[in-house]
């Protein structure tokens, strides 16, 4: 029997209706549209305004979008991986709730968290389950309600993040398509540069942590940018060298949507022309775990069977990496 590879066979997505534009942000913090656009590439981001709904709401809708478009029975799904940095609750699994709500009651599910690298690492995990031969349908969801941990008086973070969700289905492939190789890394020395200080076991929630505003994400923007530019580009260069790929071999770069300048630096290192670099950061900002599947959803119509796609991400932890995948289907 031919070797089993793990291929993406369907894509779904969901973003909230409310659009937070740069112009609106100008009324909240000391910033302006030109400054935000020139430094990040972001014009607007989507926000889930309903305070009674969490990340699971976004994830459920992305999963249902995939199920409808792919016309699959949720009961056939074996496993759901929930990539998120903003789980509904600290203990109860968001993925388990999502699985039940979409009718995937034969699946087991769990959450996977590595900040903005969560979905990339989830791709590796999903592929390993498929390649084991024990599972036929693995649903990987990337979803984050970043507005729940953003301080909208902090202009270093509130201009960057948005809410959204995306989902992909991994299935066995016997034509050599799907995930080919991965280069994934972490470095714990970077955790102080991008974090949410309170709410974990190190500093549990208390009246003081709330008063001191320690439950929102903070970042040292200059340090994060420096590391992200270097490490994301390094990972892509490594995956290309290891697989003897040139810029001509690559059909598309699907990068994490954190900052346009980081994406441009990565593309330049890979010697890729702009037409091969997929971006929707202008419309969504950084949706953390959802950026990669949202790019896939927005540009799925361009992909052709056999296309070589390079994925790249960088996140808190620090965590980063690159994945080389061959696309498995034509949209139409």
C-alpha atoms as a printed R data frame, in Angstrom:
    type eleno elety resid chain resno       x      y      z
1   ATOM     1    CA   UNK     A     1   0.000  0.000  0.000
2   ATOM     2    CA   UNK     A     2   1.191  3.520 -0.779
3   ATOM     3    CA   UNK     A     3   2.382  5.691  2.082
4   ATOM     4    CA   UNK     A     4  -0.377  7.636  3.852
5   ATOM     5    CA   UNK     A     5   0.013 11.396  3.804
6   ATOM     6    CA   UNK     A     6  -2.285 13.925  5.456
7   ATOM     7    CA   UNK     A     7  -4.045 16.252  3.032
8   ATOM     8    CA   UNK     A     8  -6.340 19.200  3.554
9   ATOM     9    CA   UNK     A     9  -9.613 18.352  1.811
10  ATOM    10    CA   UNK     A    10 -11.956 21.143  2.952
11  ATOM    11    CA   UNK     A    11 -11.845 24.642  4.426
12  ATOM    12    CA   UNK     A    12 -14.332 26.758  6.414
13  ATOM    13    CA   UNK     A    13 -14.273 30.161  8.098
14  ATOM    14    CA   UNK     A    14 -16.219 32.650 10.181
15  ATOM    15    CA   UNK     A    15 -15.654 36.276 11.191
16  ATOM    16    CA   UNK     A    16 -17.984 38.478 13.264
17  ATOM    17    CA   UNK     A    17 -20.027 41.230 11.616
18  ATOM    18    CA   UNK     A    18 -18.697 44.228 13.551
19  ATOM    19    CA   UNK     A    19 -15.829 46.019 11.791
20  ATOM    20    CA   UNK     A    20 -13.389 47.968 13.974
21  ATOM    21    CA   UNK     A    21 -11.675 50.378 11.602
22  ATOM    22    CA   UNK     A    22  -8.561 52.441 12.133
23  ATOM    23    CA   UNK     A    23 -10.762 55.521 12.112
24  ATOM    24    CA   UNK     A    24 -12.726 54.186 15.080
25  ATOM    25    CA   UNK     A    25  -9.484 53.383 16.916
26  ATOM    26    CA   UNK     A    26  -8.448 57.002 16.469
27  ATOM    27    CA   UNK     A    27 -11.281 57.878 18.883
28  ATOM    28    CA   UNK     A    28 -10.061 55.365 21.493
29  ATOM    29    CA   UNK     A    29  -6.284 55.843 21.617
30  ATOM    30    CA   UNK     A    30  -3.637 58.283 20.404
31  ATOM    31    CA   UNK     A    31  -3.079 56.896 16.920
32  ATOM    32    CA   UNK     A    32  -4.145 57.425 13.317
33  ATOM    33    CA   UNK     A    33  -4.912 55.457 10.192
34  ATOM    34    CA   UNK     A    34  -1.669 56.355  8.408
35  ATOM    35    CA   UNK     A    35   0.481 55.310 11.376
36  ATOM    36    CA   UNK     A    36  -1.290 51.961 11.818
37  ATOM    37    CA   UNK     A    37  -1.331 51.147  8.103
38  ATOM    38    CA   UNK     A    38   2.317 52.022  7.482
39  ATOM    39    CA   UNK     A    39   3.592 49.979 10.435
40  ATOM    40    CA   UNK     A    40   1.274 46.970 10.377
41  ATOM    41    CA   UNK     A    41  -0.653 46.883  7.091
42  ATOM    42    CA   UNK     A    42  -3.939 46.696  9.018
43  ATOM    43    CA   UNK     A    43  -6.976 48.780  8.053
44  ATOM    44    CA   UNK     A    44  -9.716 47.003 10.007
45  ATOM    45    CA   UNK     A    45 -10.415 44.010 12.173
46  ATOM    46    CA   UNK     A    46 -13.563 42.040 13.125
47  ATOM    47    CA   UNK     A    47 -14.813 42.047 16.727
48  ATOM    48    CA   UNK     A    48 -17.300 39.722 18.436
49  ATOM    49    CA   UNK     A    49 -19.274 42.337 20.387
50  ATOM    50    CA   UNK     A    50 -21.662 39.935 22.146
51  ATOM    51    CA   UNK     A    51 -20.179 39.507 25.623
52  ATOM    52    CA   UNK     A    52 -22.200 36.320 26.173
53  ATOM    53    CA   UNK     A    53 -20.328 34.531 23.375
54  ATOM    54    CA   UNK     A    54 -16.756 33.255 23.469
55  ATOM    55    CA   UNK     A    55 -14.225 31.637 21.182
56  ATOM    56    CA   UNK     A    56 -16.428 28.531 20.898
57  ATOM    57    CA   UNK     A    57 -19.052 30.588 19.049
58  ATOM    58    CA   UNK     A    58 -16.502 31.537 16.395
59  ATOM    59    CA   UNK     A    59 -15.182 27.975 16.168
60  ATOM    60    CA   UNK     A    60 -18.626 26.394 15.866
61  ATOM    61    CA   UNK     A    61 -19.553 28.681 13.001
62  ATOM    62    CA   UNK     A    62 -16.293 28.028 11.139
63  ATOM    63    CA   UNK     A    63 -16.748 24.281 11.574
64  ATOM    64    CA   UNK     A    64 -20.351 24.405 10.386
65  ATOM    65    CA   UNK     A    65 -19.254 26.406  7.346
66  ATOM    66    CA   UNK     A    66 -16.772 23.649  6.456
67  ATOM    67    CA   UNK     A    67 -19.292 20.873  7.073
68  ATOM    68    CA   UNK     A    68 -21.860 22.561  4.841
69  ATOM    69    CA   UNK     A    69 -19.447 23.307  2.001
70  ATOM    70    CA   UNK     A    70 -17.840 19.851  2.090
71  ATOM    71    CA   UNK     A    71 -21.202 18.120  2.603
72  ATOM    72    CA   UNK     A    72 -19.839 15.789  5.268
73  ATOM    73    CA   UNK     A    73 -21.611 14.064  8.144
74  ATOM    74    CA   UNK     A    74 -20.254 15.371 11.483
75  ATOM    75    CA   UNK     A    75 -20.596 11.838 12.867
76  ATOM    76    CA   UNK     A    76 -17.766 10.773 10.526
77  ATOM    77    CA   UNK     A    77 -15.257 13.119 12.177
78  ATOM    78    CA   UNK     A    78 -12.799 11.169 14.348
79  ATOM    79    CA   UNK     A    79 -11.007 13.991 16.129
80  ATOM    80    CA   UNK     A    80 -11.287 17.749 16.570
81  ATOM    81    CA   UNK     A    81  -8.215 19.782 17.451
82  ATOM    82    CA   UNK     A    82  -9.042 23.201 18.874
83  ATOM    83    CA   UNK     A    83  -6.153 25.624 18.341
84  ATOM    84    CA   UNK     A    84  -6.742 28.702 20.482
85  ATOM    85    CA   UNK     A    85  -5.109 31.120 22.908
86  ATOM    86    CA   UNK     A    86  -8.469 32.297 24.265
87  ATOM    87    CA   UNK     A    87 -10.317 29.197 25.417
88  ATOM    88    CA   UNK     A    88 -13.826 29.765 26.758
89  ATOM    89    CA   UNK     A    89 -12.731 28.602 30.220
90  ATOM    90    CA   UNK     A    90  -9.393 27.739 31.854
91  ATOM    91    CA   UNK     A    91 -10.342 24.107 32.588
92  ATOM    92    CA   UNK     A    92 -13.315 22.838 30.568
93  ATOM    93    CA   UNK     A    93 -12.130 22.033 27.033
94  ATOM    94    CA   UNK     A    94 -13.432 24.412 24.379
95  ATOM    95    CA   UNK     A    95 -12.818 21.773 21.732
96  ATOM    96    CA   UNK     A    96 -15.011 19.237 23.530
97  ATOM    97    CA   UNK     A    97 -17.875 21.734 23.645
98  ATOM    98    CA   UNK     A    98 -17.427 22.639 19.972
99  ATOM    99    CA   UNK     A    99 -17.474 18.962 18.967
100 ATOM   100    CA   UNK     A   100 -20.745 18.382 20.784
101 ATOM   101    CA   UNK     A   101 -22.374 21.532 19.428
102 ATOM   102    CA   UNK     A   102 -21.624 20.668 15.787
103 ATOM   103    CA   UNK     A   103 -22.875 17.107 16.195
104 ATOM   104    CA   UNK     A   104 -19.454 15.422 16.016
105 ATOM   105    CA   UNK     A   105 -20.325 13.146 18.922
106 ATOM   106    CA   UNK     A   106 -18.129 10.284 17.692
107 ATOM   107    CA   UNK     A   107 -15.040 12.483 17.856
108 ATOM   108    CA   UNK     A   108 -12.747 13.097 20.770
109 ATOM   109    CA   UNK     A   109 -11.376 16.599 21.054
110 ATOM   110    CA   UNK     A   110  -8.893 18.729 22.933
111 ATOM   111    CA   UNK     A   111  -7.405 22.220 22.968
112 ATOM   112    CA   UNK     A   112  -3.958 23.086 21.633
113 ATOM   113    CA   UNK     A   113  -2.277 26.338 22.679
114 ATOM   114    CA   UNK     A   114   0.906 27.919 21.381
115 ATOM   115    CA   UNK     A   115  -0.236 31.503 20.825
116 ATOM   116    CA   UNK     A   116  -0.019 32.546 17.171
117 ATOM   117    CA   UNK     A   117   1.688 29.252 16.247
118 ATOM   118    CA   UNK     A   118  -1.227 27.176 17.557
119 ATOM   119    CA   UNK     A   119  -2.738 26.387 14.155
120 ATOM   120    CA   UNK     A   120   0.644 25.633 12.558
121 ATOM   121    CA   UNK     A   121   1.492 23.205 15.363
122 ATOM   122    CA   UNK     A   122  -2.042 21.820 15.048
123 ATOM   123    CA   UNK     A   123  -1.362 21.001 11.408
124 ATOM   124    CA   UNK     A   124   1.578 18.855 12.495
125 ATOM   125    CA   UNK     A   125  -0.553 17.137 15.140
126 ATOM   126    CA   UNK     A   126  -3.445 16.496 12.764
127 ATOM   127    CA   UNK     A   127  -1.080 15.067 10.154
128 ATOM   128    CA   UNK     A   128   0.467 12.685 12.684
129 ATOM   129    CA   UNK     A   129  -2.953 11.292 13.610
130 ATOM   130    CA   UNK     A   130  -3.825 10.752  9.935
131 ATOM   131    CA   UNK     A   131  -0.445  9.223  9.088
132 ATOM   132    CA   UNK     A   132  -0.862  6.746 11.959
133 ATOM   133    CA   UNK     A   133  -3.640  5.122  9.947
134 ATOM   134    CA   UNK     A   134  -6.002  5.132 12.925
135 ATOM   135    CA   UNK     A   135  -7.979  8.226 11.968
136 ATOM   136    CA   UNK     A   136  -9.654  9.193  8.695
137 ATOM   137    CA   UNK     A   137 -11.116 12.631  9.374
138 ATOM   138    CA   UNK     A   138  -9.400 15.136 11.641
139 ATOM   139    CA   UNK     A   139 -10.937 18.600 11.948
140 ATOM   140    CA   UNK     A   140  -8.463 21.319 12.914
141 ATOM   141    CA   UNK     A   141 -10.015 24.613 14.035
142 ATOM   142    CA   UNK     A   142  -8.133 27.825 14.728
143 ATOM   143    CA   UNK     A   143 -10.196 30.397 16.615
144 ATOM   144    CA   UNK     A   144  -9.581 33.320 18.922
145 ATOM   145    CA   UNK     A   145 -11.638 36.045 20.516
146 ATOM   146    CA   UNK     A   146  -8.661 38.324 21.012
147 ATOM   147    CA   UNK     A   147 -10.899 41.247 21.945
148 ATOM   148    CA   UNK     A   148 -11.494 39.428 25.258
149 ATOM   149    CA   UNK     A   149  -7.861 39.926 26.311
150 ATOM   150    CA   UNK     A   150  -7.028 43.234 24.603
151 ATOM   151    CA   UNK     A   151  -6.825 46.514 26.500
152 ATOM   152    CA   UNK     A   152  -8.425 49.129 24.253
153 ATOM   153    CA   UNK     A   153  -6.463 51.892 25.971
154 ATOM   154    CA   UNK     A   154  -3.149 50.248 24.988
155 ATOM   155    CA   UNK     A   155  -2.276 51.368 21.481
156 ATOM   156    CA   UNK     A   156   0.574 48.854 21.163
157 ATOM   157    CA   UNK     A   157  -1.883 45.933 21.125
158 ATOM   158    CA   UNK     A   158  -5.402 47.168 20.360
159 ATOM   159    CA   UNK     A   159  -4.456 48.177 16.808
160 ATOM   160    CA   UNK     A   160  -3.209 44.683 16.005
161 ATOM   161    CA   UNK     A   161  -5.699 42.050 17.102
162 ATOM   162    CA   UNK     A   162  -9.103 40.919 15.858
163 ATOM   163    CA   UNK     A   163 -11.516 38.022 16.306
164 ATOM   164    CA   UNK     A   164 -12.164 35.170 13.889
165 ATOM   165    CA   UNK     A   165 -12.063 31.447 13.177
166 ATOM   166    CA   UNK     A   166 -11.095 29.054 10.428
167 ATOM   167    CA   UNK     A   167 -11.204 25.290 10.021
168 ATOM   168    CA   UNK     A   168  -9.619 22.654  7.807
169 ATOM   169    CA   UNK     A   169 -10.319 18.951  7.387
170 ATOM   170    CA   UNK     A   170  -7.372 16.549  7.146
171 ATOM   171    CA   UNK     A   171  -7.878 13.178  5.433
172 ATOM   172    CA   UNK     A   172  -5.587 10.376  4.200
173 ATOM   173    CA   UNK     A   173  -4.031 10.791  0.769
174 ATOM   174    CA   UNK     A   174  -2.284  8.134 -1.292
175 ATOM   175    CA   UNK     A   175  -0.999 10.333 -4.145
176 ATOM   176    CA   UNK     A   176   1.832 11.959 -2.204
177 ATOM   177    CA   UNK     A   177  -0.139 15.149 -1.613
178 ATOM   178    CA   UNK     A   178  -0.676 16.909  1.710
179 ATOM   179    CA   UNK     A   179   1.873 17.654  4.432
180 ATOM   180    CA   UNK     A   180   5.425 16.954  3.243
181 ATOM   181    CA   UNK     A   181   7.727 18.395  5.884
182 ATOM   182    CA   UNK     A   182   7.816 20.666  8.916
183 ATOM   183    CA   UNK     A   183  10.319 22.760 10.837
184 ATOM   184    CA   UNK     A   184   8.881 23.741 14.227
185 ATOM   185    CA   UNK     A   185  10.667 25.474 17.096
186 ATOM   186    CA   UNK     A   186  10.150 27.076 20.541
187 ATOM   187    CA   UNK     A   187  12.261 29.210 22.865
188 ATOM   188    CA   UNK     A   188  11.007 29.873 26.401
189 ATOM   189    CA   UNK     A   189  13.402 32.779 26.879
190 ATOM   190    CA   UNK     A   190  10.966 34.913 24.898
191 ATOM   191    CA   UNK     A   191   7.912 34.530 27.094
192 ATOM   192    CA   UNK     A   192   8.257 37.887 28.867
193 ATOM   193    CA   UNK     A   193   8.050 39.768 25.569
194 ATOM   194    CA   UNK     A   194   4.513 38.629 24.705
195 ATOM   195    CA   UNK     A   195   2.177 37.373 27.412
196 ATOM   196    CA   UNK     A   196  -0.900 37.761 29.572
197 ATOM   197    CA   UNK     A   197   0.531 38.027 33.085
198 ATOM   198    CA   UNK     A   198  -2.339 36.940 35.350
199 ATOM   199    CA   UNK     A   199  -4.991 34.241 35.326
200 ATOM   200    CA   UNK     A   200  -2.711 31.207 35.367
201 ATOM   201    CA   UNK     A   201  -1.196 29.147 38.176
202 ATOM   202    CA   UNK     A   202   1.771 31.510 38.518
203 ATOM   203    CA   UNK     A   203  -0.436 34.512 39.282
204 ATOM   204    CA   UNK     A   204  -4.063 33.455 39.870
205 ATOM   205    CA   UNK     A   205  -6.870 35.931 39.400
206 ATOM   206    CA   UNK     A   206  -7.479 38.226 42.344
207 ATOM   207    CA   UNK     A   207  -8.896 41.644 43.036
208 ATOM   208    CA   UNK     A   208  -5.374 43.038 42.759
209 ATOM   209    CA   UNK     A   209  -4.649 41.440 39.359
210 ATOM   210    CA   UNK     A   210  -7.875 42.912 38.014
211 ATOM   211    CA   UNK     A   211  -7.188 46.365 39.445
212 ATOM   212    CA   UNK     A   212  -3.635 46.246 38.083
213 ATOM   213    CA   UNK     A   213  -4.973 45.314 34.623
214 ATOM   214    CA   UNK     A   214  -2.938 42.100 34.387
215 ATOM   215    CA   UNK     A   215  -5.514 40.057 32.465
216 ATOM   216    CA   UNK     A   216  -4.829 41.642 29.090
217 ATOM   217    CA   UNK     A   217  -2.174 40.764 26.568
218 ATOM   218    CA   UNK     A   218   0.989 42.861 26.629
219 ATOM   219    CA   UNK     A   219   3.955 42.855 24.300
220 ATOM   220    CA   UNK     A   220   7.331 44.436 23.806
221 ATOM   221    CA   UNK     A   221   6.645 45.345 20.197
222 ATOM   222    CA   UNK     A   222  10.234 46.020 19.119
223 ATOM   223    CA   UNK     A   223  11.569 42.768 20.553
224 ATOM   224    CA   UNK     A   224   8.722 40.673 19.160
225 ATOM   225    CA   UNK     A   225   9.142 42.255 15.724
226 ATOM   226    CA   UNK     A   226  12.910 41.615 15.712
227 ATOM   227    CA   UNK     A   227  12.565 37.958 16.640
228 ATOM   228    CA   UNK     A   228   9.581 37.360 14.337
229 ATOM   229    CA   UNK     A   229  11.334 38.823 11.286
230 ATOM   230    CA   UNK     A   230  14.367 36.620 11.860
231 ATOM   231    CA   UNK     A   231  12.791 33.367 13.002
232 ATOM   232    CA   UNK     A   232   9.890 33.193 10.529
233 ATOM   233    CA   UNK     A   233  12.234 33.836  7.617
234 ATOM   234    CA   UNK     A   234  14.794 31.363  8.994
235 ATOM   235    CA   UNK     A   235  12.146 28.627  9.240
236 ATOM   236    CA   UNK     A   236  10.979 29.134  5.662
237 ATOM   237    CA   UNK     A   237  14.553 29.165  4.388
238 ATOM   238    CA   UNK     A   238  15.274 25.954  6.286
239 ATOM   239    CA   UNK     A   239  12.235 24.134  4.885
240 ATOM   240    CA   UNK     A   240  13.166 25.211  1.357
241 ATOM   241    CA   UNK     A   241  16.784 24.077  1.664
242 ATOM   242    CA   UNK     A   242  15.861 20.774  3.266
243 ATOM   243    CA   UNK     A   243  13.481 19.944  0.422
244 ATOM   244    CA   UNK     A   244  15.556 21.432 -2.406
245 ATOM   245    CA   UNK     A   245  12.861 24.003 -3.205
246 ATOM   246    CA   UNK     A   246  13.515 27.213 -5.101
247 ATOM   247    CA   UNK     A   247  11.231 30.215 -5.344
248 ATOM   248    CA   UNK     A   248  10.065 28.869 -8.709
249 ATOM   249    CA   UNK     A   249   8.807 25.665 -7.059
250 ATOM   250    CA   UNK     A   250   6.614 27.506 -4.577
251 ATOM   251    CA   UNK     A   251   3.095 28.397 -5.663
252 ATOM   252    CA   UNK     A   252   2.017 30.215 -2.504
253 ATOM   253    CA   UNK     A   253   3.259 31.498  0.829
254 ATOM   254    CA   UNK     A   254   0.595 31.367  3.556
255 ATOM   255    CA   UNK     A   255   2.089 33.402  6.413
256 ATOM   256    CA   UNK     A   256   0.764 34.278  9.840
257 ATOM   257    CA   UNK     A   257  -0.918 37.682  9.576
258 ATOM   258    CA   UNK     A   258   0.720 39.649 12.389
259 ATOM   259    CA   UNK     A   259   2.450 42.469 10.552
260 ATOM   260    CA   UNK     A   260   2.876 43.182  6.856
261 ATOM   261    CA   UNK     A   261   6.524 44.087  7.342
262 ATOM   262    CA   UNK     A   262   7.228 40.664  8.885
263 ATOM   263    CA   UNK     A   263   5.479 38.977  5.965
264 ATOM   264    CA   UNK     A   264   7.423 41.080  3.452
265 ATOM   265    CA   UNK     A   265  10.743 40.221  5.127
266 ATOM   266    CA   UNK     A   266   9.922 36.507  5.005
267 ATOM   267    CA   UNK     A   267   8.917 36.681  1.338
268 ATOM   268    CA   UNK     A   268  12.090 38.595  0.498
269 ATOM   269    CA   UNK     A   269  14.259 35.941  2.153
270 ATOM   270    CA   UNK     A   270  12.441 33.319  0.064
271 ATOM   271    CA   UNK     A   271  12.898 35.450 -3.064
272 ATOM   272    CA   UNK     A   272   9.154 35.277 -3.763
273 ATOM   273    CA   UNK     A   273   7.301 37.729 -5.958
274 ATOM   274    CA   UNK     A   274   4.400 39.582 -4.354
275 ATOM   275    CA   UNK     A   275   1.794 37.667 -6.353
276 ATOM   276    CA   UNK     A   276   2.688 34.462 -4.491
277 ATOM   277    CA   UNK     A   277   2.345 35.989 -1.014
278 ATOM   278    CA   UNK     A   278  -1.182 35.680  0.375
279 ATOM   279    CA   UNK     A   279  -2.379 38.394  2.755
280 ATOM   280    CA   UNK     A   280  -5.683 39.461  4.267
281 ATOM   281    CA   UNK     A   281  -4.194 41.301  7.246
282 ATOM   282    CA   UNK     A   282  -5.674 44.556  5.952
283 ATOM   283    CA   UNK     A   283  -9.211 43.296  6.650
284 ATOM   284    CA   UNK     A   284  -8.801 41.097  9.740
285 ATOM   285    CA   UNK     A   285  -5.670 42.131 11.608
286 ATOM   286    CA   UNK     A   286  -4.020 39.442 13.714
287 ATOM   287    CA   UNK     A   287  -6.608 36.809 14.666
288 ATOM   288    CA   UNK     A   288  -3.886 34.664 16.291
289 ATOM   289    CA   UNK     A   289  -4.841 30.980 15.826
290 ATOM   290    CA   UNK     A   290  -7.256 31.862 13.015
291 ATOM   291    CA   UNK     A   291  -4.928 33.689 10.628
292 ATOM   292    CA   UNK     A   292  -3.691 30.722  8.581
293 ATOM   293    CA   UNK     A   293  -7.091 29.069  7.975
294 ATOM   294    CA   UNK     A   294  -8.677 32.456  7.204
295 ATOM   295    CA   UNK     A   295  -6.053 32.961  4.493
296 ATOM   296    CA   UNK     A   296  -6.828 29.493  3.131
297 ATOM   297    CA   UNK     A   297 -10.536 30.289  3.089
298 ATOM   298    CA   UNK     A   298 -10.114 33.640  1.358
299 ATOM   299    CA   UNK     A   299  -7.784 32.304 -1.346
300 ATOM   300    CA   UNK     A   300  -8.993 28.706 -1.700
301 ATOM   301    CA   UNK     A   301 -10.338 29.517 -5.164
302 ATOM   302    CA   UNK     A   302  -6.771 30.134 -6.415
303 ATOM   303    CA   UNK     A   303  -5.300 26.806 -5.311
304 ATOM   304    CA   UNK     A   304  -4.718 23.999 -7.780
305 ATOM   305    CA   UNK     A   305  -4.140 20.338 -7.059
306 ATOM   306    CA   UNK     A   306  -0.419 19.778 -6.557
307 ATOM   307    CA   UNK     A   307   0.411 23.387 -5.666
308 ATOM   308    CA   UNK     A   308   3.374 23.726 -3.323
309 ATOM   309    CA   UNK     A   309   2.377 25.855 -0.330
310 ATOM   310    CA   UNK     A   310   4.654 27.070  2.449
311 ATOM   311    CA   UNK     A   311   3.034 27.956  5.788
312 ATOM   312    CA   UNK     A   312   4.830 30.088  8.368
313 ATOM   313    CA   UNK     A   313   4.001 31.461 11.806
314 ATOM   314    CA   UNK     A   314   5.535 33.126 14.844
315 ATOM   315    CA   UNK     A   315   3.934 33.474 18.268
316 ATOM   316    CA   UNK     A   316   4.380 34.029 21.973
317 ATOM   317    CA   UNK     A   317   6.439 31.560 23.907
318 ATOM   318    CA   UNK     A   318   8.338 32.123 21.657
319 ATOM   319    CA   UNK     A   319   7.056 29.606 19.125
320 ATOM   320    CA   UNK     A   320   7.552 29.520 15.362
321 ATOM   321    CA   UNK     A   321   7.992 27.343 12.330
322 ATOM   322    CA   UNK     A   322   7.211 26.458  8.748
323 ATOM   323    CA   UNK     A   323   5.290 23.670  7.021
324 ATOM   324    CA   UNK     A   324   5.590 22.464  3.426
325 ATOM   325    CA   UNK     A   325   2.330 21.120  1.999
326 ATOM   326    CA   UNK     A   326   1.095 20.049 -1.430
327 ATOM   327    CA   UNK     A   327  -2.501 21.069 -2.078
328 ATOM   328    CA   UNK     A   328  -4.830 18.140 -2.738
329 ATOM   329    CA   UNK     A   329  -7.799 19.473 -4.723
330 ATOM   330    CA   UNK     A   330  -9.181 22.013 -7.175
331 ATOM   331    CA   UNK     A   331 -11.924 24.210 -5.761
332 ATOM   332    CA   UNK     A   332 -14.264 23.589 -8.678
